[in-house]
mmCIF file of C-alpha atoms in Angstrom:
data_model
loop_
_atom_site.group_PDB
_atom_site.id
_atom_site.type_symbol
_atom_site.label_atom_id
_atom_site.label_comp_id
_atom_site.label_asym_id
_atom_site.label_seq_id
_atom_site.Cartn_x
_atom_site.Cartn_y
_atom_site.Cartn_z
ATOM 1 C CA PRO A 59 58.196 6.306 4.345
ATOM 2 C CA LEU A 60 57.660 9.830 3.007
ATOM 3 C CA SER A 61 55.654 8.584 0.027
ATOM 4 C CA ALA A 62 53.543 6.392 2.318
ATOM 5 C CA LEU A 63 52.855 9.365 4.589
ATOM 6 C CA ILE A 64 51.832 11.510 1.616
ATOM 7 C CA GLU A 65 49.561 8.710 0.367
ATOM 8 C CA ARG A 66 47.876 8.367 3.780
ATOM 9 C CA LYS A 67 47.350 12.121 4.020
ATOM 10 C CA SER A 68 45.987 12.253 0.468
ATOM 11 C CA ARG A 69 43.601 9.342 1.045
ATOM 12 C CA LYS A 70 42.329 10.923 4.236
ATOM 13 C CA ARG A 71 41.775 14.255 2.518
ATOM 14 C CA TRP A 72 40.245 13.149 -0.759
ATOM 15 C CA ALA A 73 38.590 9.777 -0.170
ATOM 16 C CA ASN A 74 35.067 9.586 1.149
ATOM 17 C CA PRO A 75 35.916 8.783 4.778
ATOM 18 C CA LEU A 76 32.565 7.245 5.656
ATOM 19 C CA ILE A 77 30.299 4.502 4.322
ATOM 20 C CA VAL A 78 26.664 4.713 5.427
ATOM 21 C CA SER A 79 24.281 1.790 4.971
ATOM 22 C CA VAL A 80 20.661 1.272 6.019
ATOM 23 C CA GLU A 81 19.019 -2.052 6.843
ATOM 24 C CA ARG A 82 15.285 -2.774 7.064
ATOM 25 C CA ASP A 83 15.391 -6.593 7.110
ATOM 26 C CA PRO A 84 14.012 -7.575 10.575
ATOM 27 C CA SER A 85 16.379 -10.551 10.844
ATOM 28 C CA LEU A 86 19.331 -8.129 10.638
ATOM 29 C CA ILE A 87 17.814 -5.228 12.570
ATOM 30 C CA TRP A 88 17.065 -7.490 15.541
ATOM 31 C CA TYR A 89 19.996 -9.871 15.186
ATOM 32 C CA GLY A 90 21.141 -10.963 18.639
ATOM 33 C CA TYR A 91 17.927 -9.849 20.357
ATOM 34 C CA PRO A 92 15.290 -12.245 21.745
ATOM 35 C CA ASP A 93 12.196 -12.650 19.579
ATOM 36 C CA TRP A 94 10.173 -10.290 21.780
ATOM 37 C CA MET A 95 9.274 -7.451 19.419
ATOM 38 C CA PRO A 96 5.696 -7.495 18.077
ATOM 39 C CA PHE A 97 5.196 -6.762 14.384
ATOM 40 C CA SER A 98 2.217 -5.034 12.820
ATOM 41 C CA VAL A 99 1.359 -4.561 9.163
ATOM 42 C CA TYR A 100 -1.434 -2.968 7.196
ATOM 43 C CA ILE A 101 -2.985 -4.956 4.351
ATOM 44 C CA ASP A 102 -6.017 -4.133 2.248
ATOM 45 C CA ASP A 103 -7.163 -7.784 2.076
ATOM 46 C CA PRO A 104 -5.823 -10.322 4.629
ATOM 47 C CA LEU A 105 -7.036 -13.236 2.486
ATOM 48 C CA ARG A 106 -4.042 -12.589 0.227
ATOM 49 C CA LEU A 107 -1.629 -13.629 2.994
ATOM 50 C CA PRO A 108 0.075 -17.003 2.410
ATOM 51 C CA ARG A 109 -0.890 -19.804 4.781
ATOM 52 C CA PRO A 110 0.603 -21.020 6.941
ATOM 53 C CA LEU A 111 2.614 -17.974 7.936
ATOM 54 C CA PRO A 112 6.232 -18.578 9.010
ATOM 55 C CA GLN A 113 6.711 -18.445 12.765
ATOM 56 C CA ASP A 114 10.061 -16.604 12.817
ATOM 57 C CA ARG A 115 9.877 -12.820 12.726
ATOM 58 C CA ALA A 116 11.905 -12.420 9.520
ATOM 59 C CA GLY A 117 9.847 -15.018 7.669
ATOM 60 C CA TRP A 118 6.598 -13.528 8.964
ATOM 61 C CA MET A 119 7.485 -10.059 7.701
ATOM 62 C CA LYS A 120 8.851 -11.366 4.389
ATOM 63 C CA ALA A 121 5.613 -13.261 3.739
ATOM 64 C CA ALA A 122 3.540 -10.174 4.577
ATOM 65 C CA ARG A 123 5.615 -7.887 2.356
ATOM 66 C CA SER A 124 5.393 -10.371 -0.513
ATOM 67 C CA VAL A 125 1.684 -9.462 -0.807
ATOM 68 C CA ASN A 126 2.349 -5.709 -0.430
ATOM 69 C CA ALA A 127 1.580 -5.398 3.277
ATOM 70 C CA VAL A 128 3.344 -2.381 4.797
ATOM 71 C CA ASP A 129 4.436 -1.402 8.296
ATOM 72 C CA ALA A 130 1.805 -0.277 10.792
ATOM 73 C CA TYR A 131 2.497 1.685 13.999
ATOM 74 C CA MET A 132 6.287 1.682 13.513
ATOM 75 C CA THR A 133 9.010 1.284 10.903
ATOM 76 C CA PRO A 134 12.350 0.212 12.405
ATOM 77 C CA LEU A 135 15.655 0.677 10.568
ATOM 78 C CA LYS A 136 19.271 0.070 11.470
ATOM 79 C CA VAL A 137 21.923 2.546 10.290
ATOM 80 C CA THR A 138 25.587 1.540 10.073
ATOM 81 C CA LEU A 139 28.455 4.032 9.820
ATOM 82 C CA GLN A 140 31.772 2.517 8.731
ATOM 83 C CA ALA A 141 34.997 4.551 8.580
ATOM 84 C CA ARG A 142 37.388 4.104 5.675
ATOM 85 C CA VAL A 143 39.970 6.241 7.476
ATOM 86 C CA GLU A 144 40.157 7.685 10.961
ATOM 87 C CA ALA A 145 37.311 10.173 11.228
ATOM 88 C CA ALA A 146 35.463 12.286 13.749
ATOM 89 C CA VAL A 147 31.727 12.192 13.048
ATOM 90 C CA VAL A 148 28.957 14.299 14.567
ATOM 91 C CA ILE A 149 25.310 13.699 13.705
ATOM 92 C CA GLU A 150 24.310 17.345 13.449
ATOM 93 C CA ARG A 151 20.676 16.938 12.470
ATOM 94 C CA VAL A 152 18.038 14.507 11.270
ATOM 95 C CA ARG A 153 15.452 15.905 8.858
ATOM 96 C CA VAL A 154 12.243 14.487 7.451
ATOM 97 C CA VAL A 155 12.612 15.572 3.830
ATOM 98 C CA GLU A 156 9.561 13.853 2.385
ATOM 99 C CA HIS A 157 6.265 13.331 4.151
ATOM 100 C CA ARG A 158 3.018 12.614 2.345
ATOM 101 C CA GLN A 159 -0.163 11.640 4.219
ATOM 102 C CA ILE A 160 -2.961 9.699 2.534
ATOM 103 C CA PRO A 161 -6.191 8.793 4.391
ATOM 104 C CA ILE A 162 -7.177 5.103 4.369
ATOM 105 C CA THR A 163 -10.787 3.943 4.664
ATOM 106 C CA HIS A 164 -10.506 0.152 4.405
ATOM 107 C CA GLY A 165 -8.152 -2.723 5.201
ATOM 108 C CA VAL A 166 -6.934 -4.486 8.343
ATOM 109 C CA ILE A 167 -4.059 -4.170 10.806
ATOM 110 C CA LEU A 168 -2.427 -7.555 11.475
ATOM 111 C CA THR A 169 -0.229 -7.929 14.555
ATOM 112 C CA ARG A 170 2.025 -10.816 15.407
ATOM 113 C CA ALA A 171 2.109 -10.635 19.187
ATOM 114 C CA THR A 172 5.129 -11.612 21.263
ATOM 115 C CA GLY A 173 6.016 -11.286 24.924
ATOM 116 C CA GLY A 174 9.019 -10.335 26.993
ATOM 117 C CA ALA A 175 10.892 -7.361 28.381
ATOM 118 C CA ASP A 176 10.918 -4.132 26.378
ATOM 119 C CA ILE A 177 13.722 -3.896 23.829
ATOM 120 C CA THR A 178 15.085 -0.349 23.701
ATOM 121 C CA PRO A 179 18.294 0.001 21.666
ATOM 122 C CA ARG A 180 19.965 3.370 21.228
ATOM 123 C CA ARG A 181 17.985 5.060 18.514
ATOM 124 C CA ILE A 182 16.631 8.092 16.725
ATOM 125 C CA GLU A 183 12.881 8.297 17.314
ATOM 126 C CA ILE A 184 10.749 10.074 14.716
ATOM 127 C CA ASP A 185 7.121 10.691 15.611
ATOM 128 C CA LEU A 186 5.161 11.716 12.533
ATOM 129 C CA GLU A 187 1.920 12.520 14.358
ATOM 130 C CA LEU A 188 2.707 13.848 17.843
ATOM 131 C CA MET A 189 2.797 17.465 16.640
ATOM 132 C CA SER A 190 1.960 19.327 13.447
ATOM 133 C CA GLU A 191 5.582 18.756 12.353
ATOM 134 C CA PRO A 192 7.557 15.513 12.867
ATOM 135 C CA VAL A 193 9.219 15.299 16.293
ATOM 136 C CA ILE A 194 12.742 13.855 16.251
ATOM 137 C CA ALA A 195 14.728 12.823 19.336
ATOM 138 C CA TRP A 196 17.576 10.552 20.430
ATOM 139 C CA ARG A 197 17.027 7.896 23.107
ATOM 140 C CA ASP A 198 19.612 5.679 24.774
ATOM 141 C CA SER A 199 19.303 2.002 25.720
ATOM 142 C CA ASN A 200 17.633 3.053 28.992
ATOM 143 C CA ASN A 201 14.934 4.834 26.985
ATOM 144 C CA GLU A 202 16.172 8.237 28.217
ATOM 145 C CA PHE A 203 16.411 11.273 25.952
ATOM 146 C CA ILE A 204 20.004 12.143 25.023
ATOM 147 C CA GLU A 205 21.915 14.565 22.823
ATOM 148 C CA ALA A 206 23.025 13.443 19.366
ATOM 149 C CA PRO A 207 26.341 11.631 19.863
ATOM 150 C CA GLY A 208 29.740 12.625 18.582
ATOM 151 C CA ILE A 209 31.667 9.592 17.331
ATOM 152 C CA LYS A 210 35.392 8.985 16.855
ATOM 153 C CA LEU A 211 36.048 6.144 14.407
ATOM 154 C CA ALA A 212 39.345 4.517 13.531
ATOM 155 C CA ALA A 213 39.778 3.089 10.043
ATOM 156 C CA GLY A 214 37.477 0.080 9.743
ATOM 157 C CA ASP A 215 35.452 0.948 12.856
ATOM 158 C CA VAL A 216 31.688 0.534 12.740
ATOM 159 C CA GLU A 217 28.994 2.447 14.633
ATOM 160 C CA ARG A 218 25.347 1.313 14.594
ATOM 161 C CA PHE A 219 22.088 2.781 15.808
ATOM 162 C CA HIS A 220 18.396 2.250 15.165
ATOM 163 C CA VAL A 221 15.820 4.597 13.650
ATOM 164 C CA TRP A 222 12.224 4.097 14.815
ATOM 165 C CA THR A 223 9.530 6.015 12.958
ATOM 166 C CA LEU A 224 6.256 6.026 14.890
ATOM 167 C CA VAL A 225 2.614 6.846 14.157
ATOM 168 C CA ARG A 226 -0.218 6.713 16.644
ATOM 169 C CA SER A 227 -3.489 8.206 15.383
ATOM 170 C CA GLU A 228 -6.634 6.588 16.803
ATOM 171 C CA ASP A 229 -9.022 8.778 14.820
ATOM 172 C CA GLN A 230 -8.145 8.377 11.156
ATOM 173 C CA ALA A 231 -6.091 5.692 9.437
ATOM 174 C CA ILE A 232 -3.287 7.413 7.543
ATOM 175 C CA ARG A 233 -0.697 6.089 5.117
ATOM 176 C CA HIS A 234 2.515 8.024 5.784
ATOM 177 C CA GLU A 235 5.132 8.100 3.022
ATOM 178 C CA TRP A 236 8.431 9.501 4.303
ATOM 179 C CA SER A 237 12.180 9.655 3.932
ATOM 180 C CA ILE A 238 14.869 11.355 5.997
ATOM 181 C CA MET A 239 18.235 13.044 5.652
ATOM 182 C CA LEU A 240 21.170 12.689 8.045
ATOM 183 C CA ASP A 241 23.279 15.836 8.244
ATOM 184 C CA LEU A 242 26.721 14.614 9.329
ATOM 185 C CA LEU A 243 29.785 16.651 10.226
ATOM 186 C CA VAL A 244 32.655 14.422 9.052
ATOM 187 C CA GLU A 245 36.156 15.689 9.731
ATOM 188 C CA GLY A 246 34.851 19.250 9.680
ATOM 189 C CA SER A 247 32.883 18.925 6.438
ATOM 190 C CA MET A 248 29.088 18.695 6.190
ATOM 191 C CA VAL A 249 27.778 15.576 4.481
ATOM 192 C CA GLU A 250 24.116 14.940 3.631
ATOM 193 C CA VAL A 251 23.126 11.266 3.691
ATOM 194 C CA PRO A 252 19.663 10.404 2.301
ATOM 195 C CA ILE A 253 17.806 7.550 4.017
ATOM 196 C CA SER A 254 15.111 5.992 1.829
ATOM 197 C CA ASP A 255 13.780 2.599 0.761
ATOM 198 C CA ARG A 256 16.064 2.068 -2.245
ATOM 199 C CA GLY A 257 15.166 5.490 -3.599
ATOM 200 C CA GLN A 258 11.472 5.225 -2.693
ATOM 201 C CA PRO A 259 9.769 6.562 0.454
ATOM 202 C CA PHE A 260 9.206 4.314 3.431
ATOM 203 C CA ILE A 261 5.564 3.596 4.287
ATOM 204 C CA THR A 262 4.123 3.486 7.800
ATOM 205 C CA VAL A 263 0.374 3.244 8.418
ATOM 206 C CA SER A 264 -1.336 4.814 11.407
ATOM 207 C CA PRO A 265 -4.180 2.444 12.388
ATOM 208 C CA GLY A 266 -6.963 4.887 13.215
ATOM 209 C CA THR A 267 -10.188 2.906 13.630
ATOM 210 C CA LEU A 268 -9.264 0.071 11.263
ATOM 211 C CA PRO A 269 -9.988 -3.428 12.618
ATOM 212 C CA THR A 270 -7.038 -5.237 14.187
ATOM 213 C CA ARG A 271 -6.407 -8.973 14.133
ATOM 214 C CA TYR A 272 -3.785 -10.810 16.205
ATOM 215 C CA SER A 273 -1.790 -13.997 15.913
ATOM 216 C CA VAL A 274 0.626 -15.532 18.407
ATOM 217 C CA HIS A 275 3.750 -17.619 17.974
ATOM 218 C CA GLY A 276 2.933 -21.192 16.995
ATOM 219 C CA ASN A 277 -0.628 -20.369 15.931
ATOM 220 C CA ASP A 278 -1.744 -19.389 12.442
ATOM 221 C CA ASP A 279 -5.235 -18.309 13.468
ATOM 222 C CA TRP A 280 -6.296 -14.659 13.704
ATOM 223 C CA THR A 281 -8.322 -13.326 16.629
ATOM 224 C CA ASP A 282 -9.942 -10.000 17.556
ATOM 225 C CA SER A 283 -7.977 -9.732 20.809
ATOM 226 C CA LEU A 284 -5.192 -11.399 22.791
ATOM 227 C CA SER A 285 -7.407 -12.156 25.798
#
């Protein structure tokens, strides 16, 4: 019993108490939700898109990314915190640590339109264009602003939340390249967790005045409007 107690104490002290993973696959981000979220991508030449496009959201995005289309308007992520041992975790701060802006003068925004009630999971919202510096805030499932949560995790417990990075410019199309850092307080120790696209920056395109084309579920044609 004494040796087991010492082992537990040692593991808690020396082992990394937290596993952090990031998911950007839409089928996993929106697992369990109705297929109500629209998806928009930027592509320099829409003729490169495979036809017909898959009708499910994951297949649609996979086909678009296969020809180097990138997110437009918003990049959603899902972050998972998993405790190896019992741990108290506080998300102290979220920082944009890389942010490059490149003007775009050609290409098209493609939107797969859907319909239904708004989906608003608990999330960190990062607006890259609202102010001169990125604006970062927490929102709950009622879309209300909240303080960053403190989390108590038992060994094996999992905590999940979304990260939505938004752009909105209507004047100039901009390619935003960005990554973030989570500053976590884990059992009294500060831990920096980088969030990137497998070591590369995420890309989110602000549409500006680029033309937009729409498609709806069950239809592979593109139109100038949804009306």
